[in-house]
mmCIF file of N, CA and C in Angstrom:
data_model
loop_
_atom_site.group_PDB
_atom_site.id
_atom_site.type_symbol
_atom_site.label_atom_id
_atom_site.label_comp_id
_atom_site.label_asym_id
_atom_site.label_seq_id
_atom_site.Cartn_x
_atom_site.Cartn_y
_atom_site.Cartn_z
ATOM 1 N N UNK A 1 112.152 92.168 140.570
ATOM 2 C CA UNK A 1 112.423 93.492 140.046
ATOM 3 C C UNK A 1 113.479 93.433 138.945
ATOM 4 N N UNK A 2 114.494 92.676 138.937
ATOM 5 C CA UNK A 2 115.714 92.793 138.194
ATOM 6 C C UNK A 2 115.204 91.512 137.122
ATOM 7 N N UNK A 3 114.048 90.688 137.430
ATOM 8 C CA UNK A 3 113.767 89.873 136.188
ATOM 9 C C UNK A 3 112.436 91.213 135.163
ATOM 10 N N UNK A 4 112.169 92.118 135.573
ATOM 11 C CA UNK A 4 111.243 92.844 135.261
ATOM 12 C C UNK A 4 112.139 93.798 134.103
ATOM 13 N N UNK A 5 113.093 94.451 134.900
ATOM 14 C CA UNK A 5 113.965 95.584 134.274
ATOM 15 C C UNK A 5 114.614 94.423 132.978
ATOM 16 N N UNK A 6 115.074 93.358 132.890
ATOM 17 C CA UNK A 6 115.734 92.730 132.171
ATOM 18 C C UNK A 6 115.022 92.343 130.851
ATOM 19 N N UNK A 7 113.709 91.729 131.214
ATOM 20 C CA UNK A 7 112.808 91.540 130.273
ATOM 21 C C UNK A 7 112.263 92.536 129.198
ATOM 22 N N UNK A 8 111.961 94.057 130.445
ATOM 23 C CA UNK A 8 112.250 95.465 129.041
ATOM 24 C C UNK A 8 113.058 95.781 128.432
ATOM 25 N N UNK A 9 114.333 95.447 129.257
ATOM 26 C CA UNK A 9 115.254 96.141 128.530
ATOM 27 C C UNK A 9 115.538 95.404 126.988
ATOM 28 N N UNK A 10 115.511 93.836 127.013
ATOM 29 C CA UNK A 10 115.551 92.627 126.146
ATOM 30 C C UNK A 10 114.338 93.184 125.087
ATOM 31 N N UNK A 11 113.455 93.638 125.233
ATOM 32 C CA UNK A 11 112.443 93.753 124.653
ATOM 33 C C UNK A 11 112.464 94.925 123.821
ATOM 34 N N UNK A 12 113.022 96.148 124.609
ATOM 35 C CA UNK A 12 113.125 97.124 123.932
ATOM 36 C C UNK A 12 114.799 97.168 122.810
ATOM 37 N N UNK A 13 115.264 96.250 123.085
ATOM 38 C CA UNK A 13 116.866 96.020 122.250
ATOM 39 C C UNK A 13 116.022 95.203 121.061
ATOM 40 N N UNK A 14 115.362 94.204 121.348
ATOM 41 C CA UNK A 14 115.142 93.448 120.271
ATOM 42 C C UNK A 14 113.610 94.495 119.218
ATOM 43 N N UNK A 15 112.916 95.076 119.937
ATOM 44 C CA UNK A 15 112.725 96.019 118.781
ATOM 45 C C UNK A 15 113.779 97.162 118.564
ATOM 46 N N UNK A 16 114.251 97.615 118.788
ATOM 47 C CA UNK A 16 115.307 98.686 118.251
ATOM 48 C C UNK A 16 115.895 97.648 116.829
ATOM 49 N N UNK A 17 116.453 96.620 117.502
ATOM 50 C CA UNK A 17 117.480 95.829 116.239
ATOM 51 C C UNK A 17 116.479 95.490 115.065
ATOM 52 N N UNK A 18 115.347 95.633 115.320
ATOM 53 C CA UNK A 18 114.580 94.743 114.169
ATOM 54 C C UNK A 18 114.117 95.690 113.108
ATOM 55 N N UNK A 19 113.756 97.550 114.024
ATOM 56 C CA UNK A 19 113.866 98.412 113.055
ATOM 57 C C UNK A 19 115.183 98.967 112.258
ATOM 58 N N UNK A 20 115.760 98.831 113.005
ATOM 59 C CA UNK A 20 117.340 99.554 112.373
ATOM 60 C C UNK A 20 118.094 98.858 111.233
ATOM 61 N N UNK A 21 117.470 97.258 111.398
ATOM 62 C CA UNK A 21 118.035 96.595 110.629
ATOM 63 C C UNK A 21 117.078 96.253 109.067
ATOM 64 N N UNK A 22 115.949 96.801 109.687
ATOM 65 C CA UNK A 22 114.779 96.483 108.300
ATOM 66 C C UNK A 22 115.603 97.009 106.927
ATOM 67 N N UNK A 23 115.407 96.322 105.920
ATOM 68 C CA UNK A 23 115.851 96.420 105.085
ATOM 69 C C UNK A 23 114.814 97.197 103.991
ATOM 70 N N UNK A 24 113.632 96.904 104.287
ATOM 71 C CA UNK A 24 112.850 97.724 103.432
ATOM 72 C C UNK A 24 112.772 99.067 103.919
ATOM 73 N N UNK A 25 112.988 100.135 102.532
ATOM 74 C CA UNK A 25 113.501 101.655 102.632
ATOM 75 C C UNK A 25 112.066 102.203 101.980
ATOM 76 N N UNK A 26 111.722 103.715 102.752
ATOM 77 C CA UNK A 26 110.750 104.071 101.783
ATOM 78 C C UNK A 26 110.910 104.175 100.579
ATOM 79 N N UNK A 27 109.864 104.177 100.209
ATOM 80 C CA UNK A 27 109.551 104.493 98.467
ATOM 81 C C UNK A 27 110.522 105.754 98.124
ATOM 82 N N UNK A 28 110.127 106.801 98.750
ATOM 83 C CA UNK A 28 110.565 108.083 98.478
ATOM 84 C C UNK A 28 110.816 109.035 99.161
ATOM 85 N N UNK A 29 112.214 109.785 99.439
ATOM 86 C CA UNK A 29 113.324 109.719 100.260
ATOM 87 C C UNK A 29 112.909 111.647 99.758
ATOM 88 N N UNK A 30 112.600 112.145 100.666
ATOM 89 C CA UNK A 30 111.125 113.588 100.253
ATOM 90 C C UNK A 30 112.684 115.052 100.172
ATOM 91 N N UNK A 31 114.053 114.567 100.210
ATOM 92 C CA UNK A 31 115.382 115.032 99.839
ATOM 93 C C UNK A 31 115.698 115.102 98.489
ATOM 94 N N UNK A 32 115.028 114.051 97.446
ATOM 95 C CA UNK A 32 115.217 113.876 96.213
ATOM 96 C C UNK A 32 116.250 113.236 96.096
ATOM 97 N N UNK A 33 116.869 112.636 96.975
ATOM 98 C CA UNK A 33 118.054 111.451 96.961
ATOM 99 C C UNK A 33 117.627 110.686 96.656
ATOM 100 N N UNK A 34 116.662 109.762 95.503
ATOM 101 C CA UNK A 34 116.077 108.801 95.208
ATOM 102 C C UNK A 34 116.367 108.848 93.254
ATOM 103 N N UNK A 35 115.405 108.071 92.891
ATOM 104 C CA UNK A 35 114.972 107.609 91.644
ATOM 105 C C UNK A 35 114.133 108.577 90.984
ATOM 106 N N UNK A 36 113.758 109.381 91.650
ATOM 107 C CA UNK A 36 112.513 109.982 91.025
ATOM 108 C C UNK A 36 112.876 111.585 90.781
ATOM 109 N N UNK A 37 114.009 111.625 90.647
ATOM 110 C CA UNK A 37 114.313 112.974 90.372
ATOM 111 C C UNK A 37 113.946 113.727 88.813
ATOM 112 N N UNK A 38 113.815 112.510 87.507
ATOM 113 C CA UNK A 38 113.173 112.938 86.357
ATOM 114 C C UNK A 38 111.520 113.208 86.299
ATOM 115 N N UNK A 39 111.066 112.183 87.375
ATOM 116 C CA UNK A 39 109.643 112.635 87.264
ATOM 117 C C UNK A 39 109.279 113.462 87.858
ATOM 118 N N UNK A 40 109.906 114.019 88.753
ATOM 119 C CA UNK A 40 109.492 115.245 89.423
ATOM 120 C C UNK A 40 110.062 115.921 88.461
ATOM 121 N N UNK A 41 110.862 116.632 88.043
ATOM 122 C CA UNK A 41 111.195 117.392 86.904
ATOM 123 C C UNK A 41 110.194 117.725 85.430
ATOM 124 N N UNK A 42 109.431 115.919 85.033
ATOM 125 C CA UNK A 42 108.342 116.253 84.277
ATOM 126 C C UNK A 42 107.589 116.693 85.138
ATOM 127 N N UNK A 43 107.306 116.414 86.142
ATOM 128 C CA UNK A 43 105.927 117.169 86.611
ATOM 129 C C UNK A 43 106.122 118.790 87.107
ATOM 130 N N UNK A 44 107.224 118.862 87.216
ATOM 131 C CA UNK A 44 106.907 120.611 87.540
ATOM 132 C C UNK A 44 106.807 121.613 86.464
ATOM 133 N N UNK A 45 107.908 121.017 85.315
ATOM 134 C CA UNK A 45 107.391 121.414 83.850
ATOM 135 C C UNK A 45 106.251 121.430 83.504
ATOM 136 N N UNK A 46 105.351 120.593 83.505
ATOM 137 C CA UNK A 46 103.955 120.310 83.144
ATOM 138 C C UNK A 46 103.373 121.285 84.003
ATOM 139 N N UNK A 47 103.148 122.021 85.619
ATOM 140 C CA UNK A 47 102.581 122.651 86.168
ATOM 141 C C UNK A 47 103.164 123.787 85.470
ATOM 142 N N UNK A 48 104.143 124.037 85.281
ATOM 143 C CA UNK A 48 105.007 125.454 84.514
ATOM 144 C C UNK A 48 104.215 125.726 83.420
ATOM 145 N N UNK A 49 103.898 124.603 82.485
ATOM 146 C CA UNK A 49 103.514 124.975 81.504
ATOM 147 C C UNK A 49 101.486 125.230 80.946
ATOM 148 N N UNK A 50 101.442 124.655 82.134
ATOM 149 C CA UNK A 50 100.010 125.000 82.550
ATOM 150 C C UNK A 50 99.570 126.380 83.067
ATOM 151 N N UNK A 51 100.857 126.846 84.021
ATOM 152 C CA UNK A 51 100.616 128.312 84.846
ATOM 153 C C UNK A 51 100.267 127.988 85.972
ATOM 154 N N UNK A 52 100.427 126.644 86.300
ATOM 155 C CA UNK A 52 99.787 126.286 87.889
ATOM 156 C C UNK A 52 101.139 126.380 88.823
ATOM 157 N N UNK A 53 102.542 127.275 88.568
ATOM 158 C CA UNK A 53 103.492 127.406 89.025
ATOM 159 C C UNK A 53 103.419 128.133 90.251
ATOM 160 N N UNK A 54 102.804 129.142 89.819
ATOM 161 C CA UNK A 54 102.565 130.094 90.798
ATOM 162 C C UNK A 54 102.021 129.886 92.339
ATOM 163 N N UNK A 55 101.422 128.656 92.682
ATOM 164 C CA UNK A 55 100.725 128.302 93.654
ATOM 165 C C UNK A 55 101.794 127.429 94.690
ATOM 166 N N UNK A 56 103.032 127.328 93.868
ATOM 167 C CA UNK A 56 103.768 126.113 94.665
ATOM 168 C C UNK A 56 105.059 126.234 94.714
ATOM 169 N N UNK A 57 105.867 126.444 95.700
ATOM 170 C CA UNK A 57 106.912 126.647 96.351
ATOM 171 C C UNK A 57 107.907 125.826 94.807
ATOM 172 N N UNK A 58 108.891 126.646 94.079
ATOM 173 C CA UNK A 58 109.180 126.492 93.432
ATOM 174 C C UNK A 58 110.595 125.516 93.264
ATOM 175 N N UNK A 59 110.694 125.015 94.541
ATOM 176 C CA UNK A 59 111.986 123.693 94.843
ATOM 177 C C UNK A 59 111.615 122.072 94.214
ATOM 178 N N UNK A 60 111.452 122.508 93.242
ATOM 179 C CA UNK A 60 109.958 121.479 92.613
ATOM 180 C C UNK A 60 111.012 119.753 93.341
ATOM 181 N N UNK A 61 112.748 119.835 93.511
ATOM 182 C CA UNK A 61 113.289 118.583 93.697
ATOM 183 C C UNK A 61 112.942 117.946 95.325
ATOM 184 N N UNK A 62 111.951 118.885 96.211
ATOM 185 C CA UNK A 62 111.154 118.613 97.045
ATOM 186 C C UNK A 62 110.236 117.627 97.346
ATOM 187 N N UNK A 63 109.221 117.298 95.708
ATOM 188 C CA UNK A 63 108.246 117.468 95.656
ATOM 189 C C UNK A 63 107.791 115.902 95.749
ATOM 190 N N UNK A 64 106.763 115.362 96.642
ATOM 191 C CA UNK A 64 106.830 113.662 97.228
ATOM 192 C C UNK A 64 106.202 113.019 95.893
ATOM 193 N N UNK A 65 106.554 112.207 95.485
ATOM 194 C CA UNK A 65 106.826 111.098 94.882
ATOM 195 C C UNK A 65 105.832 109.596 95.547
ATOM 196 N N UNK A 66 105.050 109.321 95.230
ATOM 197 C CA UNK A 66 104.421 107.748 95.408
ATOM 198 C C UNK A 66 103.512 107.058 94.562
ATOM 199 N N UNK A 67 103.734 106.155 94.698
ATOM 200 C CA UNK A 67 102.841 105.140 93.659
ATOM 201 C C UNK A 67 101.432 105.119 94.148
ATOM 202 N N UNK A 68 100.296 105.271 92.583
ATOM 203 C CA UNK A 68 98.642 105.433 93.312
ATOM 204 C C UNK A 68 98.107 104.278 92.405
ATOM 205 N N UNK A 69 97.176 104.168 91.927
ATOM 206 C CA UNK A 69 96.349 103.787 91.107
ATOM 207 C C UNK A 69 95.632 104.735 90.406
ATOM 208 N N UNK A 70 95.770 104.891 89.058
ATOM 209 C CA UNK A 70 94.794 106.232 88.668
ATOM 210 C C UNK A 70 93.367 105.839 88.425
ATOM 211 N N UNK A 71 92.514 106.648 88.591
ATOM 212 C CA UNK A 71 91.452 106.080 89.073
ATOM 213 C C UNK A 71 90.199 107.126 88.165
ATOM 214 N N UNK A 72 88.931 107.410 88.802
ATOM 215 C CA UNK A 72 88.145 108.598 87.938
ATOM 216 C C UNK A 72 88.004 109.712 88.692
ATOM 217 N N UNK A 73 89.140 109.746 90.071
ATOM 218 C CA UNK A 73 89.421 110.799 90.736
ATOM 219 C C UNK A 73 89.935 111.820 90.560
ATOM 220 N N UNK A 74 90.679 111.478 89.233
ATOM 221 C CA UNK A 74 92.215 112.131 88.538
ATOM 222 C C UNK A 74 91.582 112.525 86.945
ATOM 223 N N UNK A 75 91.473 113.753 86.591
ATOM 224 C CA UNK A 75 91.599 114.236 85.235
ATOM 225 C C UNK A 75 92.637 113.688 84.724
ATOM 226 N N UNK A 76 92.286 112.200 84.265
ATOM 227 C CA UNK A 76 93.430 111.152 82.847
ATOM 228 C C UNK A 76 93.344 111.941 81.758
ATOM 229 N N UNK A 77 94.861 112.189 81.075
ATOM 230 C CA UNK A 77 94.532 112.506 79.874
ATOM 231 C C UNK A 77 94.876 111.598 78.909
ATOM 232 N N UNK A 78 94.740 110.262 79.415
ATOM 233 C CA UNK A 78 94.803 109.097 78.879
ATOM 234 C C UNK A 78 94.207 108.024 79.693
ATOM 235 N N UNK A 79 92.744 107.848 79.133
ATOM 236 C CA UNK A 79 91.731 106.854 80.107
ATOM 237 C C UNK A 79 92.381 105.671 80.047
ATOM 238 N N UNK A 80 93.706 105.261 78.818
ATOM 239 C CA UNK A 80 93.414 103.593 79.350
ATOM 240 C C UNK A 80 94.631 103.530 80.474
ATOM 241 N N UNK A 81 95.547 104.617 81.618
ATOM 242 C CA UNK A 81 95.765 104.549 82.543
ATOM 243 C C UNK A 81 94.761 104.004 83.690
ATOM 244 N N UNK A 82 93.456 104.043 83.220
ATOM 245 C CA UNK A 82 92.550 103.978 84.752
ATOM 246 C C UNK A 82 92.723 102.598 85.327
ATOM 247 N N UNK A 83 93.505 102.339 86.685
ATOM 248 C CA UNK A 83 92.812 100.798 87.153
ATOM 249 C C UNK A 83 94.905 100.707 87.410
ATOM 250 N N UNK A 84 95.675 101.231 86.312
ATOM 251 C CA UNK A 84 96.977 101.243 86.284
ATOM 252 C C UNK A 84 97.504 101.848 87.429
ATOM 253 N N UNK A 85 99.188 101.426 88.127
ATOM 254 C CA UNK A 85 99.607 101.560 88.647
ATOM 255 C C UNK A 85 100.667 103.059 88.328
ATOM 256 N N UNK A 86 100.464 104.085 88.921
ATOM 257 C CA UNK A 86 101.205 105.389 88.376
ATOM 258 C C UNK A 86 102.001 105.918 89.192
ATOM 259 N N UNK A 87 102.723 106.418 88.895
ATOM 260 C CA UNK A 87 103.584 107.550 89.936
ATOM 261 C C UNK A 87 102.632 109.688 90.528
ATOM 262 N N UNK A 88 102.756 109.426 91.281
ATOM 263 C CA UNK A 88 101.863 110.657 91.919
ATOM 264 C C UNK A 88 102.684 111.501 92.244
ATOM 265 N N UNK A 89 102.778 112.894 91.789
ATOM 266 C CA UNK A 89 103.853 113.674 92.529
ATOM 267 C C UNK A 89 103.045 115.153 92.938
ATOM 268 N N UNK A 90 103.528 115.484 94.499
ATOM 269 C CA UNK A 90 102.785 116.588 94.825
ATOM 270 C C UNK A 90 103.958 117.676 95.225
ATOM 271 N N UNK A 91 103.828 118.937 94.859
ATOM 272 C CA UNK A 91 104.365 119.654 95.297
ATOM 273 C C UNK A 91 104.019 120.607 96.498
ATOM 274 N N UNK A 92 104.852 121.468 97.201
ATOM 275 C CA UNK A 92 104.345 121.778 98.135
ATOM 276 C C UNK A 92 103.979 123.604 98.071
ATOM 277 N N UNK A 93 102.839 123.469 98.482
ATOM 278 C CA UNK A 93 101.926 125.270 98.733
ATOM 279 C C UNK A 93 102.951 126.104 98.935
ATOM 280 N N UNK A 94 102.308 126.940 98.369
ATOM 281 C CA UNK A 94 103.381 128.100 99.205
ATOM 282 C C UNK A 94 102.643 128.657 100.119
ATOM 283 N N UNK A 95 102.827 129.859 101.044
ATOM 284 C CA UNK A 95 101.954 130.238 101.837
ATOM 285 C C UNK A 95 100.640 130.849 101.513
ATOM 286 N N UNK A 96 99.783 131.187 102.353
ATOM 287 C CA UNK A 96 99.068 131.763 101.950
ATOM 288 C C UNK A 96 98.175 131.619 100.508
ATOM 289 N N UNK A 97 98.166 130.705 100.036
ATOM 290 C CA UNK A 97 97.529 130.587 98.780
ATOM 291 C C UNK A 97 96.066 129.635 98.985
ATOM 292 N N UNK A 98 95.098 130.078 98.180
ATOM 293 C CA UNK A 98 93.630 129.560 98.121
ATOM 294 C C UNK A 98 93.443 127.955 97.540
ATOM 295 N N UNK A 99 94.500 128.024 95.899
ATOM 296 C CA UNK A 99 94.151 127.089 95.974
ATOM 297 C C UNK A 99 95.593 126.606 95.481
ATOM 298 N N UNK A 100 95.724 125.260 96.268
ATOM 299 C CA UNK A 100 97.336 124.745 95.620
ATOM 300 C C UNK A 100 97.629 123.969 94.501
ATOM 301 N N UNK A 101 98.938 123.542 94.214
ATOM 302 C CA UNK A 101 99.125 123.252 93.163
ATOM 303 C C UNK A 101 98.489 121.598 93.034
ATOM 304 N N UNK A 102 98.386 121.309 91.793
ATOM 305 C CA UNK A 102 97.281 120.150 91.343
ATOM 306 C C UNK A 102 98.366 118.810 91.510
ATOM 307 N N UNK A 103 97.481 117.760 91.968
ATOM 308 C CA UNK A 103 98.918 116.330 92.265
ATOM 309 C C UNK A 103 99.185 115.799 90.572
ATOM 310 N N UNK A 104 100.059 115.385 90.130
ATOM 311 C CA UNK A 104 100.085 115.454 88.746
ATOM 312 C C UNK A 104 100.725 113.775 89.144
ATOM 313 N N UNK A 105 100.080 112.846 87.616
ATOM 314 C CA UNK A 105 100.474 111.067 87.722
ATOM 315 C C UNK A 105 100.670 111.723 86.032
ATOM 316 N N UNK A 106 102.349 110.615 86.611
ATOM 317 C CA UNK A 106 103.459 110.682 85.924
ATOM 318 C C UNK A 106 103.557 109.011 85.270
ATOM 319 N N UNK A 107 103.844 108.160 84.153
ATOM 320 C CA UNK A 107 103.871 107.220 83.545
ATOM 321 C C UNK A 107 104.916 106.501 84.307
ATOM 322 N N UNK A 108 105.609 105.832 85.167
ATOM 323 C CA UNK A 108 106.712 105.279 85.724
ATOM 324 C C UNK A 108 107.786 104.792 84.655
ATOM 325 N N UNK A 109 107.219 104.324 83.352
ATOM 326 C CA UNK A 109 108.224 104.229 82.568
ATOM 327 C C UNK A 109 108.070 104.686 81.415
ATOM 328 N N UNK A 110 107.603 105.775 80.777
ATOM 329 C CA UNK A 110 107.405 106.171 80.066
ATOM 330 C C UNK A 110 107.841 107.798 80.689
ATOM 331 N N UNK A 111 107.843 108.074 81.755
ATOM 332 C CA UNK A 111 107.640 109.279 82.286
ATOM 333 C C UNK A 111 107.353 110.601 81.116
ATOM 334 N N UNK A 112 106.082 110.202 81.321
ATOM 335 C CA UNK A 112 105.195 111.444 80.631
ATOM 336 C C UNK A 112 104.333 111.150 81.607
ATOM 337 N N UNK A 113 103.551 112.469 81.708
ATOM 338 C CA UNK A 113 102.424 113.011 82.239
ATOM 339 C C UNK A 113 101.524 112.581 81.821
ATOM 340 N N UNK A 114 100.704 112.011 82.749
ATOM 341 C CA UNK A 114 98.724 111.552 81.884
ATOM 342 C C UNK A 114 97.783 111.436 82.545
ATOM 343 N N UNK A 115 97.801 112.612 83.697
ATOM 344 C CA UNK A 115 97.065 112.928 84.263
ATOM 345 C C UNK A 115 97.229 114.092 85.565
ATOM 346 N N UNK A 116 96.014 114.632 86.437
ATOM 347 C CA UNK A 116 96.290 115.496 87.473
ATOM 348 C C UNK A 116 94.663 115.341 87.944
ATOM 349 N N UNK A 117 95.373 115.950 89.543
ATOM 350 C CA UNK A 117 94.007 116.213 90.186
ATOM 351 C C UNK A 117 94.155 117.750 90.569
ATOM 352 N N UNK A 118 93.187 118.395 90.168
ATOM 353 C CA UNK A 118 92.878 119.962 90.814
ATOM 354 C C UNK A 118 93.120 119.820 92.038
ATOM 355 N N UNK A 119 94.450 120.771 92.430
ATOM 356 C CA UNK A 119 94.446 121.391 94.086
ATOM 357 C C UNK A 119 93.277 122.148 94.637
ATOM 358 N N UNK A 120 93.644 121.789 96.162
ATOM 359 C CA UNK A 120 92.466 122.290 96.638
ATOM 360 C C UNK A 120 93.075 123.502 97.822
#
């Protein structure tokens, strides 16, 4: 019994230590305490300036942040992104709305806009 309790307890310490100590951090920290606070900024401008504002909770420094591949899923407004590695930023619905705001891929180093997908 006491080699039983010892062995979980060992087991459950040595995963605890192995997460707590991981060193790899998410991508994107959904507080805006990260890196990505300019591209979210182009991208809510770009929905602003489209009129697609209206659909999406307007805390745009909310808004998640991750790396996609742009693909022929995404209205490019620059095809030779396709196959490229991009930044994706979505903002979040507001209530009640039909259709939400569109995920918009942002250039990672260029940060311009060059592309979106229609919300659904």
């Amino acid at each position: 019994m006491k080699l039983r309790f010892f062995s979980l307890t060992l087991t459950v310490l040595s995963i605890l230590l192995i997460c707590g100590c991981s060193t790899k951090q998410d991508e994107v920290n959904s507080k805006g305490t990260d890196s990505y606070e300019r591209i979210r900024k182009v991208a809510w401008d770009f929905i602003e300036e489209k009129g697609w504002g209206g659909s999406a909770i307007a805390d745009w420094k909310s808004a998640d942040v991750k790396k996609t591949i742009a693909d022929n899923s995404y209205e490019l407004l620059d095809k030779t992104y396709e196959g490229k590695e991009v930044l994706r930023v979505s903002f979040i619905d507001q209530e009640d709305v039909v259709v939400g705001p569109p995920l918009i891929l942002v250039d990672p180093e260029t940060n311009e806009v060059i592309g979106y997908m229609p919300g659904e």
